[in-house]
N, C-alpha and C. Protein backbone atom coordinates (compact mmCIF):
# COMPACT_ATOMS: atom_id res chain seq x y z
N MET A 1 -6.23 -5.90 5.02
CA MET A 1 -5.75 -5.13 3.89
C MET A 1 -6.86 -4.22 3.39
N HIS A 2 -6.50 -3.05 2.99
CA HIS A 2 -7.48 -2.12 2.43
C HIS A 2 -6.90 -1.46 1.18
N GLU A 3 -7.81 -0.96 0.37
CA GLU A 3 -7.44 -0.14 -0.78
C GLU A 3 -8.19 1.18 -0.61
N LEU A 4 -7.60 2.24 -1.11
CA LEU A 4 -8.22 3.55 -1.02
C LEU A 4 -8.14 4.23 -2.38
N SER A 5 -9.27 4.70 -2.86
CA SER A 5 -9.27 5.46 -4.11
C SER A 5 -9.97 6.79 -3.86
N ALA A 6 -9.63 7.77 -4.67
CA ALA A 6 -10.15 9.12 -4.47
C ALA A 6 -10.82 9.64 -5.73
N SER A 7 -11.86 10.44 -5.53
CA SER A 7 -12.51 11.15 -6.62
C SER A 7 -13.07 12.45 -6.06
N GLN A 8 -13.37 13.37 -6.95
CA GLN A 8 -13.97 14.65 -6.56
C GLN A 8 -15.42 14.66 -7.01
N GLN A 9 -16.32 15.07 -6.13
CA GLN A 9 -17.72 15.24 -6.47
C GLN A 9 -18.19 16.57 -5.89
N GLN A 10 -18.56 17.49 -6.73
CA GLN A 10 -19.09 18.79 -6.31
C GLN A 10 -18.18 19.47 -5.29
N GLY A 11 -16.89 19.44 -5.54
CA GLY A 11 -15.93 20.10 -4.67
C GLY A 11 -15.61 19.35 -3.39
N THR A 12 -16.10 18.14 -3.27
CA THR A 12 -15.84 17.31 -2.09
C THR A 12 -14.99 16.13 -2.48
N LEU A 13 -13.98 15.84 -1.67
CA LEU A 13 -13.15 14.67 -1.90
C LEU A 13 -13.88 13.45 -1.37
N VAL A 14 -14.09 12.47 -2.23
CA VAL A 14 -14.72 11.21 -1.83
C VAL A 14 -13.64 10.14 -1.86
N LEU A 15 -13.36 9.59 -0.70
CA LEU A 15 -12.40 8.50 -0.57
C LEU A 15 -13.17 7.21 -0.39
N SER A 16 -12.91 6.25 -1.27
CA SER A 16 -13.58 4.95 -1.19
C SER A 16 -12.62 3.94 -0.60
N VAL A 17 -13.02 3.35 0.51
CA VAL A 17 -12.17 2.36 1.17
C VAL A 17 -12.75 0.97 0.88
N VAL A 18 -11.86 0.06 0.51
CA VAL A 18 -12.24 -1.30 0.14
C VAL A 18 -11.48 -2.28 1.02
N GLY A 19 -12.19 -3.28 1.54
CA GLY A 19 -11.53 -4.34 2.29
C GLY A 19 -11.71 -4.22 3.79
N ARG A 20 -10.64 -4.48 4.49
CA ARG A 20 -10.65 -4.53 5.96
C ARG A 20 -9.70 -3.49 6.53
N VAL A 21 -10.14 -2.80 7.57
CA VAL A 21 -9.27 -1.87 8.29
C VAL A 21 -9.06 -2.47 9.68
N GLU A 22 -7.83 -2.90 9.90
CA GLU A 22 -7.48 -3.58 11.15
C GLU A 22 -6.29 -2.87 11.79
N ALA A 23 -5.88 -3.36 12.94
CA ALA A 23 -4.77 -2.74 13.66
C ALA A 23 -3.51 -2.63 12.80
N GLY A 24 -3.27 -3.63 11.98
CA GLY A 24 -2.05 -3.64 11.17
C GLY A 24 -2.02 -2.63 10.05
N ASN A 25 -3.19 -2.25 9.51
CA ASN A 25 -3.17 -1.32 8.38
C ASN A 25 -3.87 0.01 8.68
N ALA A 26 -4.43 0.17 9.86
CA ALA A 26 -5.09 1.43 10.22
C ALA A 26 -4.13 2.62 10.17
N PRO A 27 -2.88 2.48 10.65
CA PRO A 27 -1.97 3.62 10.56
C PRO A 27 -1.71 4.07 9.12
N GLU A 28 -1.67 3.12 8.20
CA GLU A 28 -1.49 3.46 6.78
C GLU A 28 -2.69 4.25 6.27
N LEU A 29 -3.89 3.80 6.62
CA LEU A 29 -5.10 4.53 6.21
C LEU A 29 -5.08 5.94 6.78
N GLU A 30 -4.69 6.06 8.03
CA GLU A 30 -4.63 7.39 8.65
C GLU A 30 -3.65 8.29 7.90
N ARG A 31 -2.48 7.77 7.57
CA ARG A 31 -1.48 8.56 6.83
C ARG A 31 -2.04 9.01 5.48
N GLU A 32 -2.72 8.09 4.79
CA GLU A 32 -3.27 8.41 3.46
C GLU A 32 -4.32 9.51 3.55
N VAL A 33 -5.21 9.40 4.52
CA VAL A 33 -6.28 10.39 4.65
C VAL A 33 -5.74 11.73 5.15
N VAL A 34 -4.85 11.69 6.12
CA VAL A 34 -4.25 12.93 6.62
C VAL A 34 -3.47 13.64 5.51
N ALA A 35 -2.83 12.88 4.64
CA ALA A 35 -2.12 13.48 3.50
C ALA A 35 -3.08 14.28 2.63
N GLU A 36 -4.28 13.78 2.45
CA GLU A 36 -5.29 14.51 1.66
C GLU A 36 -5.71 15.78 2.38
N ILE A 37 -5.84 15.71 3.69
CA ILE A 37 -6.19 16.90 4.47
C ILE A 37 -5.08 17.94 4.34
N GLU A 38 -3.84 17.49 4.42
CA GLU A 38 -2.71 18.41 4.32
C GLU A 38 -2.58 19.03 2.93
N LYS A 39 -3.16 18.39 1.92
CA LYS A 39 -3.19 18.97 0.57
C LYS A 39 -4.26 20.05 0.46
N GLY A 40 -5.07 20.19 1.52
CA GLY A 40 -6.08 21.24 1.51
C GLY A 40 -7.51 20.76 1.44
N SER A 41 -7.75 19.48 1.50
CA SER A 41 -9.12 18.96 1.46
C SER A 41 -9.82 19.27 2.78
N THR A 42 -10.88 20.06 2.70
CA THR A 42 -11.63 20.41 3.91
C THR A 42 -13.05 19.88 3.87
N SER A 43 -13.43 19.27 2.77
CA SER A 43 -14.74 18.65 2.64
C SER A 43 -14.49 17.23 2.14
N MET A 44 -14.78 16.24 3.00
CA MET A 44 -14.39 14.87 2.69
C MET A 44 -15.48 13.88 3.10
N VAL A 45 -15.71 12.90 2.23
CA VAL A 45 -16.62 11.80 2.51
C VAL A 45 -15.84 10.51 2.37
N LEU A 46 -15.98 9.63 3.34
CA LEU A 46 -15.38 8.31 3.26
C LEU A 46 -16.49 7.34 2.86
N ASP A 47 -16.41 6.86 1.62
CA ASP A 47 -17.39 5.91 1.09
C ASP A 47 -17.03 4.52 1.59
N CYS A 48 -17.88 3.96 2.42
CA CYS A 48 -17.61 2.67 3.07
C CYS A 48 -18.40 1.53 2.44
N SER A 49 -18.96 1.75 1.26
CA SER A 49 -19.82 0.73 0.65
C SER A 49 -19.11 -0.59 0.41
N ARG A 50 -17.79 -0.56 0.28
CA ARG A 50 -17.03 -1.79 0.03
C ARG A 50 -16.10 -2.13 1.20
N LEU A 51 -16.41 -1.55 2.36
CA LEU A 51 -15.66 -1.85 3.57
C LEU A 51 -16.23 -3.13 4.19
N ASP A 52 -15.39 -4.12 4.37
CA ASP A 52 -15.83 -5.41 4.90
C ASP A 52 -15.78 -5.48 6.42
N TYR A 53 -14.82 -4.78 7.01
CA TYR A 53 -14.60 -4.90 8.45
C TYR A 53 -13.81 -3.69 8.93
N ILE A 54 -14.11 -3.25 10.14
CA ILE A 54 -13.32 -2.18 10.75
C ILE A 54 -13.10 -2.53 12.22
N ALA A 55 -11.85 -2.54 12.62
CA ALA A 55 -11.48 -2.81 14.01
C ALA A 55 -11.46 -1.49 14.79
N SER A 56 -11.24 -1.59 16.08
CA SER A 56 -11.22 -0.38 16.90
C SER A 56 -10.14 0.59 16.44
N ALA A 57 -9.04 0.08 15.90
CA ALA A 57 -7.99 0.96 15.38
C ALA A 57 -8.51 1.77 14.19
N GLY A 58 -9.38 1.18 13.40
CA GLY A 58 -9.99 1.89 12.28
C GLY A 58 -10.98 2.94 12.75
N LEU A 59 -11.72 2.62 13.81
CA LEU A 59 -12.64 3.60 14.38
C LEU A 59 -11.87 4.81 14.88
N ARG A 60 -10.72 4.56 15.47
CA ARG A 60 -9.86 5.65 15.94
C ARG A 60 -9.47 6.56 14.77
N VAL A 61 -9.15 5.96 13.62
CA VAL A 61 -8.79 6.74 12.44
C VAL A 61 -9.95 7.66 12.06
N LEU A 62 -11.17 7.12 12.06
CA LEU A 62 -12.34 7.95 11.72
C LEU A 62 -12.44 9.14 12.66
N LEU A 63 -12.25 8.89 13.94
CA LEU A 63 -12.34 9.96 14.93
C LEU A 63 -11.25 11.00 14.75
N VAL A 64 -10.03 10.55 14.53
CA VAL A 64 -8.90 11.48 14.32
C VAL A 64 -9.15 12.35 13.10
N VAL A 65 -9.59 11.72 12.00
CA VAL A 65 -9.84 12.46 10.76
C VAL A 65 -10.97 13.46 10.96
N ALA A 66 -12.06 13.03 11.57
CA ALA A 66 -13.20 13.93 11.80
C ALA A 66 -12.78 15.13 12.64
N GLN A 67 -12.04 14.89 13.72
CA GLN A 67 -11.61 15.99 14.57
C GLN A 67 -10.69 16.94 13.83
N ARG A 68 -9.79 16.38 13.05
CA ARG A 68 -8.83 17.22 12.32
C ARG A 68 -9.55 18.11 11.31
N ILE A 69 -10.45 17.53 10.54
CA ILE A 69 -11.19 18.31 9.54
C ILE A 69 -12.09 19.34 10.22
N ASN A 70 -12.79 18.92 11.26
CA ASN A 70 -13.67 19.86 11.97
C ASN A 70 -12.89 21.00 12.60
N ASP A 71 -11.71 20.70 13.14
CA ASP A 71 -10.87 21.75 13.73
C ASP A 71 -10.43 22.77 12.68
N ASP A 72 -10.31 22.31 11.43
CA ASP A 72 -9.92 23.19 10.32
C ASP A 72 -11.13 23.89 9.69
N GLY A 73 -12.32 23.70 10.28
CA GLY A 73 -13.53 24.33 9.75
C GLY A 73 -14.14 23.59 8.58
N GLY A 74 -13.73 22.36 8.37
CA GLY A 74 -14.24 21.57 7.25
C GLY A 74 -15.37 20.65 7.65
N ARG A 75 -15.70 19.76 6.73
CA ARG A 75 -16.80 18.82 6.95
C ARG A 75 -16.34 17.42 6.59
N PHE A 76 -16.77 16.45 7.40
CA PHE A 76 -16.41 15.05 7.19
C PHE A 76 -17.62 14.18 7.46
N ALA A 77 -17.79 13.16 6.64
CA ALA A 77 -18.87 12.19 6.84
C ALA A 77 -18.42 10.83 6.34
N VAL A 78 -19.02 9.81 6.90
CA VAL A 78 -18.89 8.46 6.34
C VAL A 78 -20.20 8.16 5.64
N ALA A 79 -20.13 7.40 4.57
CA ALA A 79 -21.33 7.14 3.78
C ALA A 79 -21.39 5.70 3.32
N ALA A 80 -22.61 5.26 3.03
CA ALA A 80 -22.86 3.91 2.50
C ALA A 80 -22.22 2.85 3.40
N VAL A 81 -22.37 3.05 4.70
CA VAL A 81 -21.76 2.15 5.68
C VAL A 81 -22.59 0.87 5.76
N PRO A 82 -21.94 -0.29 5.59
CA PRO A 82 -22.68 -1.56 5.71
C PRO A 82 -23.36 -1.66 7.08
N HIS A 83 -24.49 -2.33 7.11
CA HIS A 83 -25.33 -2.41 8.31
C HIS A 83 -24.56 -2.84 9.54
N ARG A 84 -23.77 -3.90 9.44
CA ARG A 84 -23.06 -4.42 10.62
C ARG A 84 -22.04 -3.40 11.15
N ILE A 85 -21.44 -2.62 10.25
CA ILE A 85 -20.49 -1.59 10.69
C ILE A 85 -21.24 -0.37 11.22
N ARG A 86 -22.37 -0.08 10.62
CA ARG A 86 -23.20 1.04 11.12
C ARG A 86 -23.66 0.77 12.55
N GLU A 87 -23.96 -0.49 12.85
CA GLU A 87 -24.34 -0.85 14.22
C GLU A 87 -23.19 -0.57 15.19
N ILE A 88 -21.97 -0.88 14.77
CA ILE A 88 -20.79 -0.62 15.61
C ILE A 88 -20.66 0.88 15.87
N LEU A 89 -20.88 1.69 14.83
CA LEU A 89 -20.81 3.15 14.99
C LEU A 89 -21.86 3.63 15.99
N ALA A 90 -23.05 3.03 15.93
CA ALA A 90 -24.13 3.44 16.84
C ALA A 90 -23.84 3.00 18.27
N ILE A 91 -23.43 1.75 18.45
CA ILE A 91 -23.17 1.23 19.80
C ILE A 91 -22.03 2.00 20.46
N SER A 92 -21.02 2.34 19.68
CA SER A 92 -19.85 3.04 20.23
C SER A 92 -20.10 4.54 20.41
N GLY A 93 -21.20 5.04 19.87
CA GLY A 93 -21.50 6.46 19.96
C GLY A 93 -20.80 7.30 18.91
N PHE A 94 -20.08 6.66 18.01
CA PHE A 94 -19.36 7.40 16.97
C PHE A 94 -20.32 8.12 16.04
N ASP A 95 -21.53 7.59 15.88
CA ASP A 95 -22.49 8.26 15.00
C ASP A 95 -23.00 9.57 15.60
N GLN A 96 -22.66 9.85 16.85
CA GLN A 96 -22.99 11.13 17.47
C GLN A 96 -21.91 12.17 17.21
N VAL A 97 -20.74 11.70 16.80
CA VAL A 97 -19.58 12.57 16.59
C VAL A 97 -19.26 12.73 15.11
N ILE A 98 -19.56 11.69 14.34
CA ILE A 98 -19.25 11.65 12.92
C ILE A 98 -20.55 11.56 12.14
N ALA A 99 -20.72 12.41 11.14
CA ALA A 99 -21.91 12.36 10.31
C ALA A 99 -21.93 11.05 9.51
N VAL A 100 -23.09 10.40 9.49
CA VAL A 100 -23.26 9.14 8.76
C VAL A 100 -24.38 9.36 7.75
N ALA A 101 -24.08 9.09 6.48
CA ALA A 101 -25.06 9.29 5.41
C ALA A 101 -25.29 7.98 4.67
N ASP A 102 -26.44 7.89 4.02
CA ASP A 102 -26.76 6.67 3.27
C ASP A 102 -25.93 6.53 2.00
N SER A 103 -25.46 7.65 1.46
CA SER A 103 -24.67 7.62 0.23
C SER A 103 -23.72 8.81 0.22
N PRO A 104 -22.67 8.75 -0.60
CA PRO A 104 -21.81 9.93 -0.72
C PRO A 104 -22.58 11.16 -1.18
N GLU A 105 -23.52 10.95 -2.09
CA GLU A 105 -24.31 12.07 -2.61
C GLU A 105 -25.12 12.73 -1.50
N GLN A 106 -25.70 11.91 -0.62
CA GLN A 106 -26.48 12.44 0.50
C GLN A 106 -25.57 13.23 1.45
N ALA A 107 -24.38 12.71 1.69
CA ALA A 107 -23.43 13.41 2.56
C ALA A 107 -23.06 14.76 1.97
N ILE A 108 -22.76 14.78 0.68
CA ILE A 108 -22.38 16.02 0.00
C ILE A 108 -23.54 17.02 0.03
N SER A 109 -24.74 16.52 -0.20
CA SER A 109 -25.92 17.37 -0.15
C SER A 109 -26.09 17.99 1.23
N GLY A 110 -25.77 17.24 2.27
CA GLY A 110 -25.85 17.75 3.63
C GLY A 110 -24.81 18.81 3.93
N PHE A 111 -23.71 18.80 3.19
CA PHE A 111 -22.65 19.80 3.38
C PHE A 111 -23.07 21.15 2.83
N ASN A 112 -23.90 21.13 1.78
CA ASN A 112 -24.25 22.36 1.06
C ASN A 112 -25.45 23.06 1.65
């Protein structure tokens, strides 16, 4: 189960994901994030500071979102990723495709 909340910081949409992203709820997360993109969000940070677990289905969501935003000329990053999840991003090579920042503020600063 996951929760998603949104806020705006310096013109960037910051989505905070809480809980676990697994095969059963990854499609819901994808729908929620894609809905924000379709509303016109082209600068987005996914705050993972309260993310407990992410399965391969969740990693796929990150990739889909990053590609979609990048294709639209926007910017996407994940931020405040817990160490164990950051290791997964590194091992899988996702950190070569998706920007990873220590905090949402650092990600936003990198966009500007």
